[in-house]
PDB file of N, CA, C and O in Angstrom:
ATOM      1  N   MET A 157      54.907  33.460  -7.974  1.00 55.00           N
ATOM      2  CA  MET A 157      53.570  32.908  -7.842  1.00 55.00           C
ATOM      3  C   MET A 157      52.632  33.737  -8.717  1.00 55.00           C
ATOM      4  O   MET A 157      52.689  34.956  -8.692  1.00 55.00           O
ATOM      5  N   PRO A 158      51.730  33.060  -9.457  1.00 63.00           N
ATOM      6  CA  PRO A 158      50.772  33.797 -10.297  1.00 63.00           C
ATOM      7  C   PRO A 158      49.881  34.693  -9.439  1.00 63.00           C
ATOM      8  O   PRO A 158      49.613  34.408  -8.285  1.00 63.00           O
ATOM      9  N   GLU A 159      49.397  35.751 -10.074  1.00 81.00           N
ATOM     10  CA  GLU A 159      48.633  36.742  -9.315  1.00 81.00           C
ATOM     11  C   GLU A 159      47.133  36.473  -9.301  1.00 81.00           C
ATOM     12  O   GLU A 159      46.476  36.801  -8.333  1.00 81.00           O
ATOM     13  N   ASP A 160      46.569  35.859 -10.368  1.00 91.00           N
ATOM     14  CA  ASP A 160      45.111  35.664 -10.357  1.00 91.00           C
ATOM     15  C   ASP A 160      44.765  34.434  -9.513  1.00 91.00           C
ATOM     16  O   ASP A 160      45.545  33.500  -9.406  1.00 91.00           O
ATOM     17  N   PRO A 161      43.575  34.433  -8.887  1.00 92.00           N
ATOM     18  CA  PRO A 161      43.189  33.362  -7.950  1.00 92.00           C
ATOM     19  C   PRO A 161      43.178  31.964  -8.565  1.00 92.00           C
ATOM     20  O   PRO A 161      43.575  31.006  -7.911  1.00 92.00           O
ATOM     21  N   ILE A 162      42.741  31.842  -9.806  1.00 94.00           N
ATOM     22  CA  ILE A 162      42.688  30.527 -10.447  1.00 94.00           C
ATOM     23  C   ILE A 162      44.104  29.985 -10.656  1.00 94.00           C
ATOM     24  O   ILE A 162      44.389  28.824 -10.346  1.00 94.00           O
ATOM     25  N   SER A 163      44.988  30.802 -11.121  1.00 94.00           N
ATOM     26  CA  SER A 163      46.372  30.379 -11.320  1.00 94.00           C
ATOM     27  C   SER A 163      47.035  30.053  -9.989  1.00 94.00           C
ATOM     28  O   SER A 163      47.816  29.095  -9.886  1.00 94.00           O
ATOM     29  N   GLN A 164      46.732  30.826  -8.956  1.00 94.00           N
ATOM     30  CA  GLN A 164      47.285  30.541  -7.629  1.00 94.00           C
ATOM     31  C   GLN A 164      46.810  29.184  -7.123  1.00 94.00           C
ATOM     32  O   GLN A 164      47.578  28.404  -6.573  1.00 94.00           O
ATOM     33  N   GLU A 165      45.513  28.909  -7.325  1.00 96.00           N
ATOM     34  CA  GLU A 165      44.954  27.632  -6.876  1.00 96.00           C
ATOM     35  C   GLU A 165      45.572  26.467  -7.661  1.00 96.00           C
ATOM     36  O   GLU A 165      45.903  25.425  -7.092  1.00 96.00           O
ATOM     37  N   MET A 166      45.736  26.658  -8.960  1.00 96.00           N
ATOM     38  CA  MET A 166      46.364  25.611  -9.785  1.00 96.00           C
ATOM     39  C   MET A 166      47.806  25.368  -9.326  1.00 96.00           C
ATOM     40  O   MET A 166      48.248  24.216  -9.218  1.00 96.00           O
ATOM     41  N   ALA A 167      48.517  26.436  -9.038  1.00 96.00           N
ATOM     42  CA  ALA A 167      49.890  26.313  -8.567  1.00 96.00           C
ATOM     43  C   ALA A 167      49.931  25.600  -7.216  1.00 96.00           C
ATOM     44  O   ALA A 167      50.785  24.736  -6.970  1.00 96.00           O
ATOM     45  N   ARG A 168      48.985  25.915  -6.352  1.00 97.00           N
ATOM     46  CA  ARG A 168      48.927  25.270  -5.038  1.00 97.00           C
ATOM     47  C   ARG A 168      48.667  23.772  -5.189  1.00 97.00           C
ATOM     48  O   ARG A 168      49.328  22.945  -4.565  1.00 97.00           O
ATOM     49  N   ILE A 169      47.718  23.419  -6.066  1.00 98.00           N
ATOM     50  CA  ILE A 169      47.383  22.007  -6.298  1.00 98.00           C
ATOM     51  C   ILE A 169      48.590  21.272  -6.877  1.00 98.00           C
ATOM     52  O   ILE A 169      48.927  20.163  -6.451  1.00 98.00           O
ATOM     53  N   LEU A 170      49.241  21.892  -7.840  1.00 98.00           N
ATOM     54  CA  LEU A 170      50.433  21.262  -8.440  1.00 98.00           C
ATOM     55  C   LEU A 170      51.537  21.076  -7.404  1.00 98.00           C
ATOM     56  O   LEU A 170      52.202  20.040  -7.366  1.00 98.00           O
ATOM     57  N   ASN A 171      51.723  22.068  -6.551  1.00 98.00           N
ATOM     58  CA  ASN A 171      52.740  21.955  -5.496  1.00 98.00           C
ATOM     59  C   ASN A 171      52.407  20.832  -4.525  1.00 98.00           C
ATOM     60  O   ASN A 171      53.297  20.090  -4.100  1.00 98.00           O
ATOM     61  N   GLU A 172      51.137  20.675  -4.176  1.00 98.00           N
ATOM     62  CA  GLU A 172      50.721  19.596  -3.283  1.00 98.00           C
ATOM     63  C   GLU A 172      50.976  18.233  -3.919  1.00 98.00           C
ATOM     64  O   GLU A 172      51.470  17.315  -3.273  1.00 98.00           O
ATOM     65  N   LYS A 173      50.613  18.122  -5.199  1.00 98.00           N
ATOM     66  CA  LYS A 173      50.850  16.856  -5.905  1.00 98.00           C
ATOM     67  C   LYS A 173      52.337  16.554  -6.002  1.00 98.00           C
ATOM     68  O   LYS A 173      52.756  15.409  -5.802  1.00 98.00           O
ATOM     69  N   LEU A 174      53.112  17.561  -6.307  1.00 98.00           N
ATOM     70  CA  LEU A 174      54.555  17.386  -6.392  1.00 98.00           C
ATOM     71  C   LEU A 174      55.124  16.955  -5.041  1.00 98.00           C
ATOM     72  O   LEU A 174      55.959  16.055  -4.961  1.00 98.00           O
ATOM     73  N   GLN A 175      54.623  17.561  -3.969  1.00 98.00           N
ATOM     74  CA  GLN A 175      55.093  17.195  -2.631  1.00 98.00           C
ATOM     75  C   GLN A 175      54.740  15.747  -2.307  1.00 98.00           C
ATOM     76  O   GLN A 175      55.540  15.027  -1.714  1.00 98.00           O
ATOM     77  N   ARG A 176      53.552  15.294  -2.723  1.00 98.00           N
ATOM     78  CA  ARG A 176      53.172  13.900  -2.491  1.00 98.00           C
ATOM     79  C   ARG A 176      54.087  12.953  -3.255  1.00 98.00           C
ATOM     80  O   ARG A 176      54.495  11.909  -2.732  1.00 98.00           O
ATOM     81  N   VAL A 177      54.437  13.311  -4.485  1.00 98.00           N
ATOM     82  CA  VAL A 177      55.351  12.489  -5.276  1.00 98.00           C
ATOM     83  C   VAL A 177      56.722  12.440  -4.601  1.00 98.00           C
ATOM     84  O   VAL A 177      57.324  11.369  -4.459  1.00 98.00           O
ATOM     85  N   ILE A 178      57.196  13.573  -4.147  1.00 98.00           N
ATOM     86  CA  ILE A 178      58.495  13.634  -3.465  1.00 98.00           C
ATOM     87  C   ILE A 178      58.450  12.796  -2.187  1.00 98.00           C
ATOM     88  O   ILE A 178      59.389  12.040  -1.897  1.00 98.00           O
ATOM     89  N   ASP A 179      57.356  12.889  -1.442  1.00 98.00           N
ATOM     90  CA  ASP A 179      57.216  12.107  -0.207  1.00 98.00           C
ATOM     91  C   ASP A 179      57.237  10.605  -0.503  1.00 98.00           C
ATOM     92  O   ASP A 179      57.889   9.838   0.211  1.00 98.00           O
ATOM     93  N   ARG A 180      56.516  10.187  -1.547  1.00 98.00           N
ATOM     94  CA  ARG A 180      56.506   8.763  -1.916  1.00 98.00           C
ATOM     95  C   ARG A 180      57.887   8.307  -2.346  1.00 98.00           C
ATOM     96  O   ARG A 180      58.338   7.220  -1.978  1.00 98.00           O
ATOM     97  N   GLN A 181      58.588   9.128  -3.121  1.00 98.00           N
ATOM     98  CA  GLN A 181      59.938   8.769  -3.547  1.00 98.00           C
ATOM     99  C   GLN A 181      60.872   8.664  -2.345  1.00 98.00           C
ATOM    100  O   GLN A 181      61.710   7.776  -2.283  1.00 98.00           O
ATOM    101  N   THR A 182      60.688   9.551  -1.393  1.00 98.00           N
ATOM    102  CA  THR A 182      61.501   9.499  -0.171  1.00 98.00           C
ATOM    103  C   THR A 182      61.229   8.209   0.591  1.00 98.00           C
ATOM    104  O   THR A 182      62.158   7.531   1.042  1.00 98.00           O
ATOM    105  N   GLU A 183      59.948   7.844   0.725  1.00 98.00           N
ATOM    106  CA  GLU A 183      59.589   6.599   1.403  1.00 98.00           C
ATOM    107  C   GLU A 183      60.205   5.401   0.685  1.00 98.00           C
ATOM    108  O   GLU A 183      60.717   4.482   1.324  1.00 98.00           O
ATOM    109  N   HIS A 184      60.130   5.393  -0.637  1.00 98.00           N
ATOM    110  CA  HIS A 184      60.700   4.290  -1.417  1.00 98.00           C
ATOM    111  C   HIS A 184      62.218   4.231  -1.265  1.00 98.00           C
ATOM    112  O   HIS A 184      62.799   3.146  -1.176  1.00 98.00           O
ATOM    113  N   THR A 185      62.844   5.386  -1.234  1.00 98.00           N
ATOM    114  CA  THR A 185      64.299   5.431  -1.060  1.00 98.00           C
ATOM    115  C   THR A 185      64.690   4.877   0.302  1.00 98.00           C
ATOM    116  O   THR A 185      65.644   4.099   0.424  1.00 98.00           O
ATOM    117  N   ILE A 186      63.945   5.249   1.329  1.00 98.00           N
ATOM    118  CA  ILE A 186      64.219   4.739   2.678  1.00 98.00           C
ATOM    119  C   ILE A 186      64.007   3.232   2.725  1.00 98.00           C
ATOM    120  O   ILE A 186      64.823   2.487   3.284  1.00 98.00           O
ATOM    121  N   ALA A 187      62.913   2.757   2.126  1.00 98.00           N
ATOM    122  CA  ALA A 187      62.639   1.313   2.106  1.00 98.00           C
ATOM    123  C   ALA A 187      63.746   0.572   1.362  1.00 98.00           C
ATOM    124  O   ALA A 187      64.196  -0.492   1.808  1.00 98.00           O
ATOM    125  N   LEU A 188      64.192   1.126   0.252  1.00 98.00           N
ATOM    126  CA  LEU A 188      65.273   0.503  -0.517  1.00 98.00           C
ATOM    127  C   LEU A 188      66.561   0.455   0.294  1.00 98.00           C
ATOM    128  O   LEU A 188      67.263  -0.560   0.309  1.00 98.00           O
ATOM    129  N   ALA A 189      66.853   1.516   1.004  1.00 98.00           N
ATOM    130  CA  ALA A 189      68.057   1.539   1.849  1.00 98.00           C
ATOM    131  C   ALA A 189      67.952   0.480   2.946  1.00 98.00           C
ATOM    132  O   ALA A 189      68.936  -0.214   3.246  1.00 98.00           O
ATOM    133  N   ASN A 190      66.764   0.329   3.532  1.00 98.00           N
ATOM    134  CA  ASN A 190      66.566  -0.694   4.567  1.00 98.00           C
ATOM    135  C   ASN A 190      66.733  -2.092   3.995  1.00 98.00           C
ATOM    136  O   ASN A 190      67.352  -2.962   4.620  1.00 98.00           O
ATOM    137  N   HIS A 191      66.195  -2.330   2.805  1.00 98.00           N
ATOM    138  CA  HIS A 191      66.345  -3.640   2.170  1.00 98.00           C
ATOM    139  C   HIS A 191      67.812  -3.913   1.836  1.00 98.00           C
ATOM    140  O   HIS A 191      68.282  -5.035   2.005  1.00 98.00           O
ATOM    141  N   THR A 192      68.498  -2.901   1.375  1.00 98.00           N
ATOM    142  CA  THR A 192      69.914  -3.055   1.048  1.00 98.00           C
ATOM    143  C   THR A 192      70.709  -3.410   2.298  1.00 98.00           C
ATOM    144  O   THR A 192      71.564  -4.306   2.274  1.00 98.00           O
ATOM    145  N   ALA A 193      70.412  -2.744   3.401  1.00 98.00           N
ATOM    146  CA  ALA A 193      71.093  -3.047   4.663  1.00 98.00           C
ATOM    147  C   ALA A 193      70.792  -4.479   5.103  1.00 98.00           C
ATOM    148  O   ALA A 193      71.691  -5.201   5.559  1.00 98.00           O
ATOM    149  N   SER A 194      69.544  -4.910   4.937  1.00 98.00           N
ATOM    150  CA  SER A 194      69.175  -6.284   5.286  1.00 98.00           C
ATOM    151  C   SER A 194      69.924  -7.284   4.423  1.00 98.00           C
ATOM    152  O   SER A 194      70.407  -8.312   4.916  1.00 98.00           O
ATOM    153  N   LEU A 195      70.013  -6.998   3.148  1.00 98.00           N
ATOM    154  CA  LEU A 195      70.741  -7.894   2.242  1.00 98.00           C
ATOM    155  C   LEU A 195      72.223  -7.953   2.602  1.00 98.00           C
ATOM    156  O   LEU A 195      72.843  -9.030   2.549  1.00 98.00           O
ATOM    157  N   ASP A 196      72.786  -6.824   2.979  1.00 98.00           N
ATOM    158  CA  ASP A 196      74.189  -6.802   3.399  1.00 98.00           C
ATOM    159  C   ASP A 196      74.396  -7.667   4.635  1.00 98.00           C
ATOM    160  O   ASP A 196      75.368  -8.430   4.720  1.00 98.00           O
ATOM    161  N   ARG A 197      73.484  -7.569   5.599  1.00 98.00           N
ATOM    162  CA  ARG A 197      73.584  -8.395   6.813  1.00 98.00           C
ATOM    163  C   ARG A 197      73.436  -9.868   6.469  1.00 98.00           C
ATOM    164  O   ARG A 197      74.153 -10.726   7.006  1.00 98.00           O
ATOM    165  N   LEU A 198      72.506 -10.177   5.578  1.00 98.00           N
ATOM    166  CA  LEU A 198      72.303 -11.558   5.153  1.00 98.00           C
ATOM    167  C   LEU A 198      73.559 -12.105   4.473  1.00 98.00           C
ATOM    168  O   LEU A 198      73.997 -13.225   4.760  1.00 98.00           O
ATOM    169  N   GLU A 199      74.132 -11.313   3.599  1.00 98.00           N
ATOM    170  CA  GLU A 199      75.348 -11.736   2.905  1.00 98.00           C
ATOM    171  C   GLU A 199      76.487 -11.973   3.903  1.00 98.00           C
ATOM    172  O   GLU A 199      77.211 -12.965   3.803  1.00 98.00           O
ATOM    173  N   LYS A 200      76.625 -11.090   4.868  1.00 97.00           N
ATOM    174  CA  LYS A 200      77.667 -11.261   5.885  1.00 97.00           C
ATOM    175  C   LYS A 200      77.420 -12.530   6.688  1.00 97.00           C
ATOM    176  O   LYS A 200      78.352 -13.295   6.966  1.00 97.00           O
ATOM    177  N   GLY A 201      76.176 -12.778   7.046  1.00 97.00           N
ATOM    178  CA  GLY A 201      75.830 -13.993   7.777  1.00 97.00           C
ATOM    179  C   GLY A 201      76.132 -15.236   6.970  1.00 97.00           C
ATOM    180  O   GLY A 201      76.637 -16.237   7.507  1.00 97.00           O
ATOM    181  N   GLN A 202      75.851 -15.195   5.681  1.00 98.00           N
ATOM    182  CA  GLN A 202      76.150 -16.341   4.820  1.00 98.00           C
ATOM    183  C   GLN A 202      77.654 -16.584   4.741  1.00 98.00           C
ATOM    184  O   GLN A 202      78.098 -17.739   4.763  1.00 98.00           O
ATOM    185  N   GLU A 203      78.420 -15.507   4.659  1.00 97.00           N
ATOM    186  CA  GLU A 203      79.882 -15.656   4.627  1.00 97.00           C
ATOM    187  C   GLU A 203      80.385 -16.281   5.926  1.00 97.00           C
ATOM    188  O   GLU A 203      81.265 -17.152   5.909  1.00 97.00           O
ATOM    189  N   GLU A 204      79.813 -15.849   7.064  1.00 98.00           N
ATOM    190  CA  GLU A 204      80.216 -16.410   8.353  1.00 98.00           C
ATOM    191  C   GLU A 204      79.839 -17.884   8.445  1.00 98.00           C
ATOM    192  O   GLU A 204      80.609 -18.701   8.957  1.00 98.00           O
ATOM    193  N   LEU A 205      78.657 -18.243   7.941  1.00 98.00           N
ATOM    194  CA  LEU A 205      78.242 -19.644   7.941  1.00 98.00           C
ATOM    195  C   LEU A 205      79.164 -20.497   7.073  1.00 98.00           C
ATOM    196  O   LEU A 205      79.540 -21.607   7.461  1.00 98.00           O
ATOM    197  N   LYS A 206      79.522 -19.975   5.918  1.00 98.00           N
ATOM    198  CA  LYS A 206      80.422 -20.721   5.038  1.00 98.00           C
ATOM    199  C   LYS A 206      81.770 -20.927   5.710  1.00 98.00           C
ATOM    200  O   LYS A 206      82.343 -22.026   5.647  1.00 98.00           O
ATOM    201  N   LYS A 207      82.258 -19.902   6.376  1.00 98.00           N
ATOM    202  CA  LYS A 207      83.533 -20.024   7.090  1.00 98.00           C
ATOM    203  C   LYS A 207      83.416 -21.094   8.178  1.00 98.00           C
ATOM    204  O   LYS A 207      84.307 -21.936   8.340  1.00 98.00           O
ATOM    205  N   GLY A 208      82.312 -21.085   8.910  1.00 97.00           N
ATOM    206  CA  GLY A 208      82.088 -22.092   9.944  1.00 97.00           C
ATOM    207  C   GLY A 208      82.007 -23.495   9.356  1.00 97.00           C
ATOM    208  O   GLY A 208      82.552 -24.452   9.925  1.00 97.00           O
ATOM    209  N   GLN A 209      81.342 -23.631   8.222  1.00 98.00           N
ATOM    210  CA  GLN A 209      81.259 -24.930   7.556  1.00 98.00           C
ATOM    211  C   GLN A 209      82.642 -25.418   7.141  1.00 98.00           C
ATOM    212  O   GLN A 209      82.957 -26.595   7.304  1.00 98.00           O
ATOM    213  N   ASP A 210      83.438 -24.516   6.608  1.00 97.00           N
ATOM    214  CA  ASP A 210      84.790 -24.884   6.192  1.00 97.00           C
ATOM    215  C   ASP A 210      85.614 -25.345   7.388  1.00 97.00           C
ATOM    216  O   ASP A 210      86.362 -26.329   7.301  1.00 97.00           O
ATOM    217  N   GLU A 211      85.469 -24.659   8.525  1.00 97.00           N
ATOM    218  CA  GLU A 211      86.196 -25.042   9.730  1.00 97.00           C
ATOM    219  C   GLU A 211      85.740 -26.415  10.218  1.00 97.00           C
ATOM    220  O   GLU A 211      86.565 -27.260  10.593  1.00 97.00           O
ATOM    221  N   LEU A 212      84.407 -26.634  10.212  1.00 97.00           N
ATOM    222  CA  LEU A 212      83.896 -27.936  10.625  1.00 97.00           C
ATOM    223  C   LEU A 212      84.362 -29.053   9.693  1.00 97.00           C
ATOM    224  O   LEU A 212      84.708 -30.145  10.143  1.00 97.00           O
ATOM    225  N   ARG A 213      84.373 -28.766   8.404  1.00 97.00           N
ATOM    226  CA  ARG A 213      84.830 -29.752   7.418  1.00 97.00           C
ATOM    227  C   ARG A 213      86.284 -30.132   7.694  1.00 97.00           C
ATOM    228  O   ARG A 213      86.639 -31.314   7.680  1.00 97.00           O
ATOM    229  N   ALA A 214      87.102 -29.125   7.965  1.00 96.00           N
ATOM    230  CA  ALA A 214      88.519 -29.387   8.247  1.00 96.00           C
ATOM    231  C   ALA A 214      88.663 -30.222   9.522  1.00 96.00           C
ATOM    232  O   ALA A 214      89.461 -31.173   9.564  1.00 96.00           O
ATOM    233  N   LEU A 215      87.896 -29.907  10.556  1.00 96.00           N
ATOM    234  CA  LEU A 215      87.955 -30.687  11.795  1.00 96.00           C
ATOM    235  C   LEU A 215      87.498 -32.126  11.567  1.00 96.00           C
ATOM    236  O   LEU A 215      88.105 -33.073  12.087  1.00 96.00           O
ATOM    237  N   LEU A 216      86.432 -32.309  10.806  1.00 95.00           N
ATOM    238  CA  LEU A 216      85.951 -33.652  10.510  1.00 95.00           C
ATOM    239  C   LEU A 216      86.988 -34.455   9.721  1.00 95.00           C
ATOM    240  O   LEU A 216      87.197 -35.645   9.988  1.00 95.00           O
ATOM    241  N   GLN A 217      87.647 -33.797   8.785  1.00 94.00           N
ATOM    242  CA  GLN A 217      88.683 -34.481   8.012  1.00 94.00           C
ATOM    243  C   GLN A 217      89.820 -34.915   8.929  1.00 94.00           C
ATOM    244  O   GLN A 217      90.356 -36.014   8.790  1.00 94.00           O
ATOM    245  N   GLN A 218      90.183 -34.066   9.885  1.00 94.00           N
ATOM    246  CA  GLN A 218      91.230 -34.427  10.846  1.00 94.00           C
ATOM    247  C   GLN A 218      90.800 -35.630  11.685  1.00 94.00           C
ATOM    248  O   GLN A 218      91.588 -36.553  11.920  1.00 94.00           O
ATOM    249  N   LEU A 219      89.546 -35.640  12.127  1.00 93.00           N
ATOM    250  CA  LEU A 219      89.046 -36.763  12.916  1.00 93.00           C
ATOM    251  C   LEU A 219      89.035 -38.054  12.112  1.00 93.00           C
ATOM    252  O   LEU A 219      89.398 -39.118  12.619  1.00 93.00           O
ATOM    253  N   VAL A 220      88.609 -37.956  10.865  1.00 93.00           N
ATOM    254  CA  VAL A 220      88.573 -39.143  10.005  1.00 93.00           C
ATOM    255  C   VAL A 220      89.989 -39.671   9.788  1.00 93.00           C
ATOM    256  O   VAL A 220      90.229 -40.886   9.886  1.00 93.00           O
ATOM    257  N   LYS A 221      90.930 -38.774   9.535  1.00 92.00           N
ATOM    258  CA  LYS A 221      92.313 -39.200   9.355  1.00 92.00           C
ATOM    259  C   LYS A 221      92.831 -39.861  10.632  1.00 92.00           C
ATOM    260  O   LYS A 221      93.475 -40.902  10.586  1.00 92.00           O
ATOM    261  N   ARG A 222      92.587 -39.234  11.776  1.00 90.00           N
ATOM    262  CA  ARG A 222      93.069 -39.740  13.057  1.00 90.00           C
ATOM    263  C   ARG A 222      92.461 -41.134  13.334  1.00 90.00           C
ATOM    264  O   ARG A 222      93.160 -42.059  13.727  1.00 90.00           O
ATOM    265  N   ASN A 223      91.170 -41.259  13.130  1.00 87.00           N
ATOM    266  CA  ASN A 223      90.506 -42.540  13.371  1.00 87.00           C
ATOM    267  C   ASN A 223      90.953 -43.589  12.365  1.00 87.00           C
ATOM    268  O   ASN A 223      91.037 -44.767  12.700  1.00 87.00           O
ATOM    269  N   GLY A 224      91.241 -43.159  11.166  1.00 82.00           N
ATOM    270  CA  GLY A 224      91.723 -44.090  10.142  1.00 82.00           C
ATOM    271  C   GLY A 224      93.089 -44.635  10.486  1.00 82.00           C
ATOM    272  O   GLY A 224      93.367 -45.819  10.306  1.00 82.00           O
ATOM    273  N   THR A 225      93.969 -43.799  11.011  1.00 73.00           N
ATOM    274  CA  THR A 225      95.331 -44.257  11.374  1.00 73.00           C
ATOM    275  C   THR A 225      95.298 -45.039  12.672  1.00 73.00           C
ATOM    276  O   THR A 225      96.093 -45.945  12.877  1.00 73.00           O
ATOM    277  N   ASP A 226      94.340 -44.745  13.579  1.00 66.00           N
ATOM    278  CA  ASP A 226      94.235 -45.487  14.833  1.00 66.00           C
ATOM    279  C   ASP A 226      93.741 -46.906  14.572  1.00 66.00           C
ATOM    280  O   ASP A 226      94.112 -47.824  15.288  1.00 66.00           O
ATOM    281  N   ALA A 227      92.916 -47.086  13.558  1.00 56.00           N
ATOM    282  CA  ALA A 227      92.373 -48.412  13.274  1.00 56.00           C
ATOM    283  C   ALA A 227      93.422 -49.334  12.684  1.00 56.00           C
ATOM    284  O   ALA A 227      93.283 -50.539  12.743  1.00 56.00           O
ATOM    285  N   ASP A 228      94.483 -48.783  12.117  1.00 53.00           N
ATOM    286  CA  ASP A 228      95.522 -49.618  11.487  1.00 53.00           C
ATOM    287  C   ASP A 228      96.400 -50.302  12.447  1.00 53.00           C
ATOM    288  O   ASP A 228      96.548 -50.598  13.447  1.00 53.00           O
TER     289      ASP A 228
END
């Protein structure tokens, strides 16, 4: 740490500014991690919905086939 009062004050101000920048970067990193987690959950939900749609499609096709052969 500098010994003269002006240099000490400048160093203190710079350290405070640096700490604010670090704090903002930390907040942004946390927000980004939260958004990433949300996107991961959304993607998983979409995959589950697609799987459900595929299952429903297969069941509907079976019903259509069954009803088609029953009508004959």
